[in-house]
Amino acid sequence: MAGRERMASMDAAWLQMEEPANLMMITAVLWFDGAVDLERLRAVVRERLVERYPRFRQRVVPGPLGAPHWEDAPDFELEEHLSTLRVPESAGRAGLEALVGDWLGVPLERSRPLWHFHLVRGAPGGDVLLARLHHCIADGIALARVLLSLTDPVDAGAVPETWDESQEAVTPSEPERRPGAPGWLRFARGARSALRKGAEMVREPILAGDLVREGAKGAAALGKLLVLPPDPRSPLRGPLGPRKVAAWSEPIELERVKAVGRTLGGTVNDVLLTAVTGALRRYLATRDAPLEDVHALVPVNLRPMDVPVPRELGNRFGVVFLRLPVHLAEPRRRLREVAKRMEHLKRSPEAVVTSGVLELLGRTPAALERAVVDVMGTKASLVATNVPGPRQPVSLAGSRLKGLTFWVPQAGHVGLGVSLFSYSGQVTVGVASDASRVPDPGALVAAFQEELDALATMAP
């Protein structure tokens, strides 16, 4: 690409939010069955990532008046973005989690394109790929799709369950082209269009339901966000430090989660979020903290899922504030309340409104943006993401993918991120946190599994 291209305002918002103790990186950990061929991996990354998506060979530079721009990196070398690490086999899972946690606190090199892949050798069971990508490149759901576009179906005769990324750009749906409609309303129309077309990833709530019917609802939602009180004081909230930690579960059979939902009432997502809520309750109890409801920031995709991710990538999402019923001790009551609150949010324009706010903040001075984001951050205690992946096994560079976990950054000085990623009939829960807020993320992972077990015993 010749010359410079101004960065979109929402993408610039994520660039400006970054601070040393709060990096705006999206991080993925992919683990494989056995070793990964490094040369073959390089070839796949070059062909399907660097050559297909311009952002992966462009760096960020200041433009006129300081506004960030994209420009081709004049000295781009793939080897600077794909390196190898090694953990001693004796370190086991704990050693791998410690390595990932260490890299969660390391910023990406600003003089180069803002991404890096680390191929980790020596991990138990097989090699691991640690991917770190800046949020200004794209939102989490888009980058998950991009990463999975590097894979191939394990069964050569099967129809790939990953997304088709072959086209060069998104063609906007007809409602989005209509002149005169406010930006947030065009977003909502596009989201409804994607829902009607029944795209695979729309089935679970990473894409909200019927987001908005009329403009007045958007104004009401914005007013509601502005007066939302801060979350209660707890060990989950407070100043952040430079050290980050991470942990994740063994894959959990998705059919088991579905069985709980069928028996007790609720979607797969309702069951998983109920287990997250119960895990937070258990964790707070061990810290002698009040068992009060807390809000989770839940990213909501606003990009139609039945079309490829555009080559220019970018951010197109909003967030909703989901109040988790931590105060409820009985798991079945907790599940019913989570389902009720999720259903309400699916019919709210909140996600579209926050998307518009993020876009606006990208055009404001960084100090003002941080102040607004920090105020919004006081209204939540964690970020919770649910990303559905391929339903069938896939491979990357010839090595079978066994599992995957994925975290988006915790903006607004939120110190805890919980991710739920489903793949090939299994789901993995991952926890990434600031060490000064949740120093033992493995305890939350264990509590999640205990809560899921408790729900399962109620649904024989």
PDB file of C-alpha atoms in Angstrom, residues 87-328:
ATOM      1  CA  VAL A  87       9.923 -24.483  28.478  1.00  0.00           C
ATOM      2  CA  PRO A  88      11.457 -27.425  30.351  1.00  0.00           C
ATOM      3  CA  GLU A  89       9.229 -30.491  30.121  1.00  0.00           C
ATOM      4  CA  SER A  90       9.594 -30.798  33.880  1.00  0.00           C
ATOM      5  CA  ALA A  91       7.800 -27.455  34.257  1.00  0.00           C
ATOM      6  CA  GLY A  92       4.516 -29.024  33.132  1.00  0.00           C
ATOM      7  CA  ARG A  93       1.290 -27.044  32.763  1.00  0.00           C
ATOM      8  CA  ALA A  94       2.250 -24.635  35.552  1.00  0.00           C
ATOM      9  CA  GLY A  95       5.446 -23.676  33.716  1.00  0.00           C
ATOM     10  CA  LEU A  96       3.546 -23.034  30.487  1.00  0.00           C
ATOM     11  CA  GLU A  97       0.932 -20.920  32.273  1.00  0.00           C
ATOM     12  CA  ALA A  98       3.706 -18.931  33.962  1.00  0.00           C
ATOM     13  CA  LEU A  99       5.371 -18.264  30.603  1.00  0.00           C
ATOM     14  CA  VAL A 100       2.094 -17.062  29.077  1.00  0.00           C
ATOM     15  CA  GLY A 101       1.461 -14.835  32.084  1.00  0.00           C
ATOM     16  CA  ASP A 102       4.910 -13.278  31.713  1.00  0.00           C
ATOM     17  CA  TRP A 103       4.278 -12.401  28.067  1.00  0.00           C
ATOM     18  CA  LEU A 104       0.876 -10.915  28.890  1.00  0.00           C
ATOM     19  CA  GLY A 105       2.776  -8.051  30.505  1.00  0.00           C
ATOM     20  CA  VAL A 106       5.258  -7.442  27.671  1.00  0.00           C
ATOM     21  CA  PRO A 107       4.235  -4.706  25.187  1.00  0.00           C
ATOM     22  CA  LEU A 108       4.523  -5.190  21.458  1.00  0.00           C
ATOM     23  CA  GLU A 109       7.327  -3.326  19.695  1.00  0.00           C
ATOM     24  CA  ARG A 110       5.767  -0.058  18.459  1.00  0.00           C
ATOM     25  CA  SER A 111       8.324   0.414  15.658  1.00  0.00           C
ATOM     26  CA  ARG A 112       7.089  -2.772  13.931  1.00  0.00           C
ATOM     27  CA  PRO A 113       3.700  -4.206  12.932  1.00  0.00           C
ATOM     28  CA  LEU A 114       1.860  -4.828  16.210  1.00  0.00           C
ATOM     29  CA  TRP A 115       1.768  -8.624  16.460  1.00  0.00           C
ATOM     30  CA  HIS A 116       3.999 -11.525  17.432  1.00  0.00           C
ATOM     31  CA  PHE A 117       3.736 -15.327  17.371  1.00  0.00           C
ATOM     32  CA  HIS A 118       5.832 -17.448  19.741  1.00  0.00           C
ATOM     33  CA  LEU A 119       6.159 -21.173  18.999  1.00  0.00           C
ATOM     34  CA  VAL A 120       6.730 -22.775  22.400  1.00  0.00           C
ATOM     35  CA  ARG A 121       8.671 -26.041  22.449  1.00  0.00           C
ATOM     36  CA  GLY A 122       8.787 -28.506  25.339  1.00  0.00           C
ATOM     37  CA  ALA A 123       5.235 -28.041  26.609  1.00  0.00           C
ATOM     38  CA  PRO A 124       3.547 -31.248  27.873  1.00  0.00           C
ATOM     39  CA  GLY A 125       1.777 -33.109  25.064  1.00  0.00           C
ATOM     40  CA  GLY A 126       3.012 -31.014  22.164  1.00  0.00           C
ATOM     41  CA  ASP A 127       4.022 -27.584  20.927  1.00  0.00           C
ATOM     42  CA  VAL A 128       2.088 -24.426  21.754  1.00  0.00           C
ATOM     43  CA  LEU A 129       1.564 -21.270  19.710  1.00  0.00           C
ATOM     44  CA  LEU A 130       1.277 -18.068  21.722  1.00  0.00           C
ATOM     45  CA  ALA A 131      -0.206 -15.281  19.589  1.00  0.00           C
ATOM     46  CA  ARG A 132      -0.158 -11.648  20.721  1.00  0.00           C
ATOM     47  CA  LEU A 133      -1.955  -9.059  18.573  1.00  0.00           C
ATOM     48  CA  HIS A 134      -2.793  -5.442  19.274  1.00  0.00           C
ATOM     49  CA  HIS A 135      -6.454  -4.514  19.581  1.00  0.00           C
ATOM     50  CA  CYS A 136      -6.000  -1.591  17.179  1.00  0.00           C
ATOM     51  CA  ILE A 137      -5.615  -4.157  14.351  1.00  0.00           C
ATOM     52  CA  ALA A 138      -9.077  -5.648  14.920  1.00  0.00           C
ATOM     53  CA  ASP A 139     -11.534  -6.781  17.555  1.00  0.00           C
ATOM     54  CA  GLY A 140     -11.257 -10.167  19.236  1.00  0.00           C
ATOM     55  CA  ILE A 141     -13.895 -11.977  17.216  1.00  0.00           C
ATOM     56  CA  ALA A 142     -12.359 -10.811  13.917  1.00  0.00           C
ATOM     57  CA  LEU A 143      -8.879 -11.868  15.028  1.00  0.00           C
ATOM     58  CA  ALA A 144     -10.192 -15.246  16.178  1.00  0.00           C
ATOM     59  CA  ARG A 145     -11.563 -15.741  12.681  1.00  0.00           C
ATOM     60  CA  VAL A 146      -8.266 -14.617  11.168  1.00  0.00           C
ATOM     61  CA  LEU A 147      -6.277 -17.068  13.306  1.00  0.00           C
ATOM     62  CA  LEU A 148      -8.619 -19.906  12.438  1.00  0.00           C
ATOM     63  CA  SER A 149      -8.301 -19.040   8.740  1.00  0.00           C
ATOM     64  CA  LEU A 150      -4.729 -20.352   9.056  1.00  0.00           C
ATOM     65  CA  THR A 151      -6.092 -23.845   9.769  1.00  0.00           C
ATOM     66  CA  ASP A 152      -7.287 -26.703   7.576  1.00  0.00           C
ATOM     67  CA  PRO A 153      -9.837 -29.443   8.301  1.00  0.00           C
ATOM     68  CA  VAL A 154      -8.217 -32.588   9.683  1.00  0.00           C
ATOM     69  CA  ASP A 155     -10.405 -34.778   7.463  1.00  0.00           C
ATOM     70  CA  ALA A 156      -9.528 -33.790   3.886  1.00  0.00           C
ATOM     71  CA  GLY A 157     -12.951 -34.951   2.728  1.00  0.00           C
ATOM     72  CA  ALA A 158     -14.844 -32.902   5.274  1.00  0.00           C
ATOM     73  CA  VAL A 159     -16.417 -29.510   4.685  1.00  0.00           C
ATOM     74  CA  PRO A 160     -14.332 -26.985   6.671  1.00  0.00           C
ATOM     75  CA  GLU A 161     -16.079 -25.677   9.769  1.00  0.00           C
ATOM     76  CA  THR A 162     -13.842 -22.613   9.890  1.00  0.00           C
ATOM     77  CA  TRP A 163     -14.931 -19.385   8.243  1.00  0.00           C
ATOM     78  CA  ASP A 164     -14.504 -18.610   4.563  1.00  0.00           C
ATOM     79  CA  GLU A 165     -11.918 -15.835   4.378  1.00  0.00           C
ATOM     80  CA  SER A 166     -11.315 -16.063   0.628  1.00  0.00           C
ATOM     81  CA  GLN A 167     -13.043 -12.880  -0.485  1.00  0.00           C
ATOM     82  CA  GLU A 168     -11.221  -9.602  -0.289  1.00  0.00           C
ATOM     83  CA  ALA A 169     -13.735  -7.381   1.464  1.00  0.00           C
ATOM     84  CA  VAL A 170     -17.078  -7.220   3.181  1.00  0.00           C
ATOM     85  CA  THR A 171     -19.988  -6.020   1.079  1.00  0.00           C
ATOM     86  CA  PRO A 172     -22.245  -3.990   3.399  1.00  0.00           C
ATOM     87  CA  SER A 173     -25.763  -5.272   3.815  1.00  0.00           C
ATOM     88  CA  GLU A 174     -28.486  -3.167   2.230  1.00  0.00           C
ATOM     89  CA  PRO A 175     -29.734  -1.604   5.496  1.00  0.00           C
ATOM     90  CA  GLU A 176     -26.215  -0.365   6.269  1.00  0.00           C
ATOM     91  CA  ARG A 177     -26.083   1.551   2.951  1.00  0.00           C
ATOM     92  CA  ARG A 178     -29.185   3.608   3.616  1.00  0.00           C
ATOM     93  CA  PRO A 179     -28.282   7.296   3.905  1.00  0.00           C
ATOM     94  CA  GLY A 180     -29.388   9.362   6.840  1.00  0.00           C
ATOM     95  CA  ALA A 181     -29.527   6.640   9.507  1.00  0.00           C
ATOM     96  CA  PRO A 182     -27.391   7.240  12.608  1.00  0.00           C
ATOM     97  CA  GLY A 183     -24.221   5.148  12.796  1.00  0.00           C
ATOM     98  CA  TRP A 184     -25.368   3.155  15.813  1.00  0.00           C
ATOM     99  CA  LEU A 185     -28.683   2.357  14.097  1.00  0.00           C
ATOM    100  CA  ARG A 186     -26.862   1.155  10.961  1.00  0.00           C
ATOM    101  CA  PHE A 187     -24.800  -1.103  13.224  1.00  0.00           C
ATOM    102  CA  ALA A 188     -27.974  -2.535  14.724  1.00  0.00           C
ATOM    103  CA  ARG A 189     -29.549  -3.169  11.338  1.00  0.00           C
ATOM    104  CA  GLY A 190     -26.434  -5.019  10.233  1.00  0.00           C
ATOM    105  CA  ALA A 191     -26.517  -7.139  13.384  1.00  0.00           C
ATOM    106  CA  ARG A 192     -30.176  -8.047  12.853  1.00  0.00           C
ATOM    107  CA  SER A 193     -29.419  -8.920   9.230  1.00  0.00           C
ATOM    108  CA  ALA A 194     -26.692 -11.308  10.335  1.00  0.00           C
ATOM    109  CA  LEU A 195     -29.036 -12.931  12.818  1.00  0.00           C
ATOM    110  CA  ARG A 196     -31.691 -13.529  10.168  1.00  0.00           C
ATOM    111  CA  LYS A 197     -29.147 -15.205   7.914  1.00  0.00           C
ATOM    112  CA  GLY A 198     -28.363 -17.759  10.619  1.00  0.00           C
ATOM    113  CA  ALA A 199     -24.552 -17.573  10.593  1.00  0.00           C
ATOM    114  CA  GLU A 200     -22.839 -20.275  12.630  1.00  0.00           C
ATOM    115  CA  MET A 201     -21.355 -18.007  15.278  1.00  0.00           C
ATOM    116  CA  VAL A 202     -24.576 -16.082  15.803  1.00  0.00           C
ATOM    117  CA  ARG A 203     -26.170 -18.923  17.766  1.00  0.00           C
ATOM    118  CA  GLU A 204     -24.461 -17.920  21.001  1.00  0.00           C
ATOM    119  CA  PRO A 205     -24.433 -14.421  22.475  1.00  0.00           C
ATOM    120  CA  ILE A 206     -21.165 -13.048  21.151  1.00  0.00           C
ATOM    121  CA  LEU A 207     -23.628 -11.363  18.792  1.00  0.00           C
ATOM    122  CA  ALA A 208     -26.541  -9.853  20.714  1.00  0.00           C
ATOM    123  CA  GLY A 209     -30.114 -10.506  19.672  1.00  0.00           C
ATOM    124  CA  ASP A 210     -32.604  -7.974  18.302  1.00  0.00           C
ATOM    125  CA  LEU A 211     -30.515  -5.035  19.453  1.00  0.00           C
ATOM    126  CA  VAL A 212     -32.715  -2.034  18.763  1.00  0.00           C
ATOM    127  CA  ARG A 213     -36.015  -1.067  17.146  1.00  0.00           C
ATOM    128  CA  GLU A 214     -36.050   2.693  17.440  1.00  0.00           C
ATOM    129  CA  GLY A 215     -33.678   5.554  18.154  1.00  0.00           C
ATOM    130  CA  ALA A 216     -35.266   6.485  21.476  1.00  0.00           C
ATOM    131  CA  LYS A 217     -34.084   3.194  22.948  1.00  0.00           C
ATOM    132  CA  GLY A 218     -30.508   4.081  22.094  1.00  0.00           C
ATOM    133  CA  ALA A 219     -30.755   7.361  24.000  1.00  0.00           C
ATOM    134  CA  ALA A 220     -32.296   5.578  26.974  1.00  0.00           C
ATOM    135  CA  ALA A 221     -29.533   2.981  26.967  1.00  0.00           C
ATOM    136  CA  LEU A 222     -26.838   5.681  26.960  1.00  0.00           C
ATOM    137  CA  GLY A 223     -28.501   7.388  29.900  1.00  0.00           C
ATOM    138  CA  LYS A 224     -28.634   4.085  31.756  1.00  0.00           C
ATOM    139  CA  LEU A 225     -24.912   3.483  31.192  1.00  0.00           C
ATOM    140  CA  LEU A 226     -24.004   6.940  32.469  1.00  0.00           C
ATOM    141  CA  VAL A 227     -25.873   6.489  35.766  1.00  0.00           C
ATOM    142  CA  LEU A 228     -24.826   2.880  36.349  1.00  0.00           C
ATOM    143  CA  PRO A 229     -23.230   2.834  39.839  1.00  0.00           C
ATOM    144  CA  PRO A 230     -19.686   1.570  40.343  1.00  0.00           C
ATOM    145  CA  ASP A 231     -19.234  -2.097  41.195  1.00  0.00           C
ATOM    146  CA  PRO A 232     -18.804  -2.864  44.915  1.00  0.00           C
ATOM    147  CA  ARG A 233     -15.325  -2.741  46.408  1.00  0.00           C
ATOM    148  CA  SER A 234     -13.765  -6.205  46.258  1.00  0.00           C
ATOM    149  CA  PRO A 235     -10.416  -7.952  45.692  1.00  0.00           C
ATOM    150  CA  LEU A 236     -11.309  -8.018  41.981  1.00  0.00           C
ATOM    151  CA  ARG A 237     -10.994  -4.239  41.687  1.00  0.00           C
ATOM    152  CA  GLY A 238      -8.186  -1.821  42.444  1.00  0.00           C
ATOM    153  CA  PRO A 239      -4.857  -0.518  41.116  1.00  0.00           C
ATOM    154  CA  LEU A 240      -3.084  -2.642  38.514  1.00  0.00           C
ATOM    155  CA  GLY A 241       0.583  -3.591  38.363  1.00  0.00           C
ATOM    156  CA  PRO A 242       2.945  -4.783  35.618  1.00  0.00           C
ATOM    157  CA  ARG A 243       2.782  -8.507  36.473  1.00  0.00           C
ATOM    158  CA  LYS A 244       0.104 -10.638  34.800  1.00  0.00           C
ATOM    159  CA  VAL A 245      -0.876 -14.263  35.386  1.00  0.00           C
ATOM    160  CA  ALA A 246      -2.892 -16.833  33.434  1.00  0.00           C
ATOM    161  CA  ALA A 247      -4.450 -20.279  33.791  1.00  0.00           C
ATOM    162  CA  TRP A 248      -6.871 -22.406  31.806  1.00  0.00           C
ATOM    163  CA  SER A 249      -8.852 -25.607  32.181  1.00  0.00           C
ATOM    164  CA  GLU A 250      -8.632 -28.970  30.544  1.00  0.00           C
ATOM    165  CA  PRO A 251     -11.208 -29.116  27.721  1.00  0.00           C
ATOM    166  CA  ILE A 252     -14.752 -29.792  28.982  1.00  0.00           C
ATOM    167  CA  GLU A 253     -17.218 -31.827  26.950  1.00  0.00           C
ATOM    168  CA  LEU A 254     -19.743 -29.443  25.419  1.00  0.00           C
ATOM    169  CA  GLU A 255     -22.443 -32.136  25.432  1.00  0.00           C
ATOM    170  CA  ARG A 256     -22.245 -32.175  29.215  1.00  0.00           C
ATOM    171  CA  VAL A 257     -22.945 -28.429  29.295  1.00  0.00           C
ATOM    172  CA  LYS A 258     -25.807 -28.821  26.823  1.00  0.00           C
ATOM    173  CA  ALA A 259     -27.343 -31.565  28.972  1.00  0.00           C
ATOM    174  CA  VAL A 260     -27.384 -29.232  31.978  1.00  0.00           C
ATOM    175  CA  GLY A 261     -29.079 -26.537  29.910  1.00  0.00           C
ATOM    176  CA  ARG A 262     -31.704 -28.941  28.570  1.00  0.00           C
ATOM    177  CA  THR A 263     -32.585 -30.215  32.039  1.00  0.00           C
ATOM    178  CA  LEU A 264     -32.396 -27.033  34.098  1.00  0.00           C
ATOM    179  CA  GLY A 265     -33.407 -24.583  31.364  1.00  0.00           C
ATOM    180  CA  GLY A 266     -30.984 -22.244  29.627  1.00  0.00           C
ATOM    181  CA  THR A 267     -28.596 -21.994  26.717  1.00  0.00           C
ATOM    182  CA  VAL A 268     -25.040 -23.307  26.713  1.00  0.00           C
ATOM    183  CA  ASN A 269     -23.906 -19.751  27.339  1.00  0.00           C
ATOM    184  CA  ASP A 270     -26.303 -19.364  30.287  1.00  0.00           C
ATOM    185  CA  VAL A 271     -24.860 -22.490  31.908  1.00  0.00           C
ATOM    186  CA  LEU A 272     -21.263 -21.378  31.365  1.00  0.00           C
ATOM    187  CA  LEU A 273     -21.885 -17.866  32.686  1.00  0.00           C
ATOM    188  CA  THR A 274     -23.661 -19.355  35.703  1.00  0.00           C
ATOM    189  CA  ALA A 275     -20.562 -21.441  36.419  1.00  0.00           C
ATOM    190  CA  VAL A 276     -18.430 -18.290  36.067  1.00  0.00           C
ATOM    191  CA  THR A 277     -20.727 -16.485  38.525  1.00  0.00           C
ATOM    192  CA  GLY A 278     -20.533 -19.349  41.012  1.00  0.00           C
ATOM    193  CA  ALA A 279     -16.752 -19.444  40.648  1.00  0.00           C
ATOM    194  CA  LEU A 280     -16.548 -15.736  41.485  1.00  0.00           C
ATOM    195  CA  ARG A 281     -18.763 -16.324  44.522  1.00  0.00           C
ATOM    196  CA  ARG A 282     -16.493 -19.128  45.753  1.00  0.00           C
ATOM    197  CA  TYR A 283     -13.379 -17.069  45.119  1.00  0.00           C
ATOM    198  CA  LEU A 284     -14.710 -13.967  46.897  1.00  0.00           C
ATOM    199  CA  ALA A 285     -15.767 -16.123  49.865  1.00  0.00           C
ATOM    200  CA  THR A 286     -12.194 -17.381  50.259  1.00  0.00           C
ATOM    201  CA  ARG A 287     -11.038 -13.746  50.370  1.00  0.00           C
ATOM    202  CA  ASP A 288     -13.681 -12.811  53.005  1.00  0.00           C
ATOM    203  CA  ALA A 289     -15.167 -10.338  50.538  1.00  0.00           C
ATOM    204  CA  PRO A 290     -18.861  -9.332  50.377  1.00  0.00           C
ATOM    205  CA  LEU A 291     -20.867 -11.680  48.130  1.00  0.00           C
ATOM    206  CA  GLU A 292     -22.435  -8.919  46.066  1.00  0.00           C
ATOM    207  CA  ASP A 293     -23.365  -8.840  42.385  1.00  0.00           C
ATOM    208  CA  VAL A 294     -20.659  -7.623  40.008  1.00  0.00           C
ATOM    209  CA  HIS A 295     -20.792  -6.566  36.376  1.00  0.00           C
ATOM    210  CA  ALA A 296     -19.002  -8.330  33.551  1.00  0.00           C
ATOM    211  CA  LEU A 297     -18.169  -6.424  30.380  1.00  0.00           C
ATOM    212  CA  VAL A 298     -19.254  -8.752  27.566  1.00  0.00           C
ATOM    213  CA  PRO A 299     -17.992  -7.926  24.053  1.00  0.00           C
ATOM    214  CA  VAL A 300     -20.723  -8.118  21.429  1.00  0.00           C
ATOM    215  CA  ASN A 301     -19.933  -8.656  17.756  1.00  0.00           C
ATOM    216  CA  LEU A 302     -21.592  -6.199  15.369  1.00  0.00           C
ATOM    217  CA  ARG A 303     -20.027  -7.581  12.192  1.00  0.00           C
ATOM    218  CA  PRO A 304     -22.168  -9.848   9.952  1.00  0.00           C
ATOM    219  CA  MET A 305     -20.850 -13.383  10.327  1.00  0.00           C
ATOM    220  CA  ASP A 306     -21.924 -14.747   6.939  1.00  0.00           C
ATOM    221  CA  VAL A 307     -19.333 -12.649   5.078  1.00  0.00           C
ATOM    222  CA  PRO A 308     -15.519 -12.774   5.279  1.00  0.00           C
ATOM    223  CA  VAL A 309     -13.564 -10.477   7.543  1.00  0.00           C
ATOM    224  CA  PRO A 310     -12.419  -7.525   5.387  1.00  0.00           C
ATOM    225  CA  ARG A 311      -8.734  -7.352   4.517  1.00  0.00           C
ATOM    226  CA  GLU A 312      -8.537  -4.025   6.353  1.00  0.00           C
ATOM    227  CA  LEU A 313      -9.807  -5.714   9.549  1.00  0.00           C
ATOM    228  CA  GLY A 314     -10.614  -3.059  12.190  1.00  0.00           C
ATOM    229  CA  ASN A 315     -12.893  -2.997  15.230  1.00  0.00           C
ATOM    230  CA  ARG A 316     -16.609  -3.414  14.940  1.00  0.00           C
ATOM    231  CA  PHE A 317     -18.104  -4.394  18.241  1.00  0.00           C
ATOM    232  CA  GLY A 318     -19.744  -3.035  21.364  1.00  0.00           C
ATOM    233  CA  VAL A 319     -19.976  -4.163  24.953  1.00  0.00           C
ATOM    234  CA  VAL A 320     -22.815  -4.839  27.354  1.00  0.00           C
ATOM    235  CA  PHE A 321     -22.722  -4.725  31.136  1.00  0.00           C
ATOM    236  CA  LEU A 322     -24.004  -8.074  32.427  1.00  0.00           C
ATOM    237  CA  ARG A 323     -24.774  -8.081  36.141  1.00  0.00           C
ATOM    238  CA  LEU A 324     -23.757 -11.478  37.497  1.00  0.00           C
ATOM    239  CA  PRO A 325     -25.979 -12.673  40.401  1.00  0.00           C
ATOM    240  CA  VAL A 326     -23.139 -13.471  42.799  1.00  0.00           C
ATOM    241  CA  HIS A 327     -25.466 -12.953  45.784  1.00  0.00           C
ATOM    242  CA  LEU A 328     -27.533 -16.042  44.924  1.00  0.00           C
TER     243      LEU A 328
END
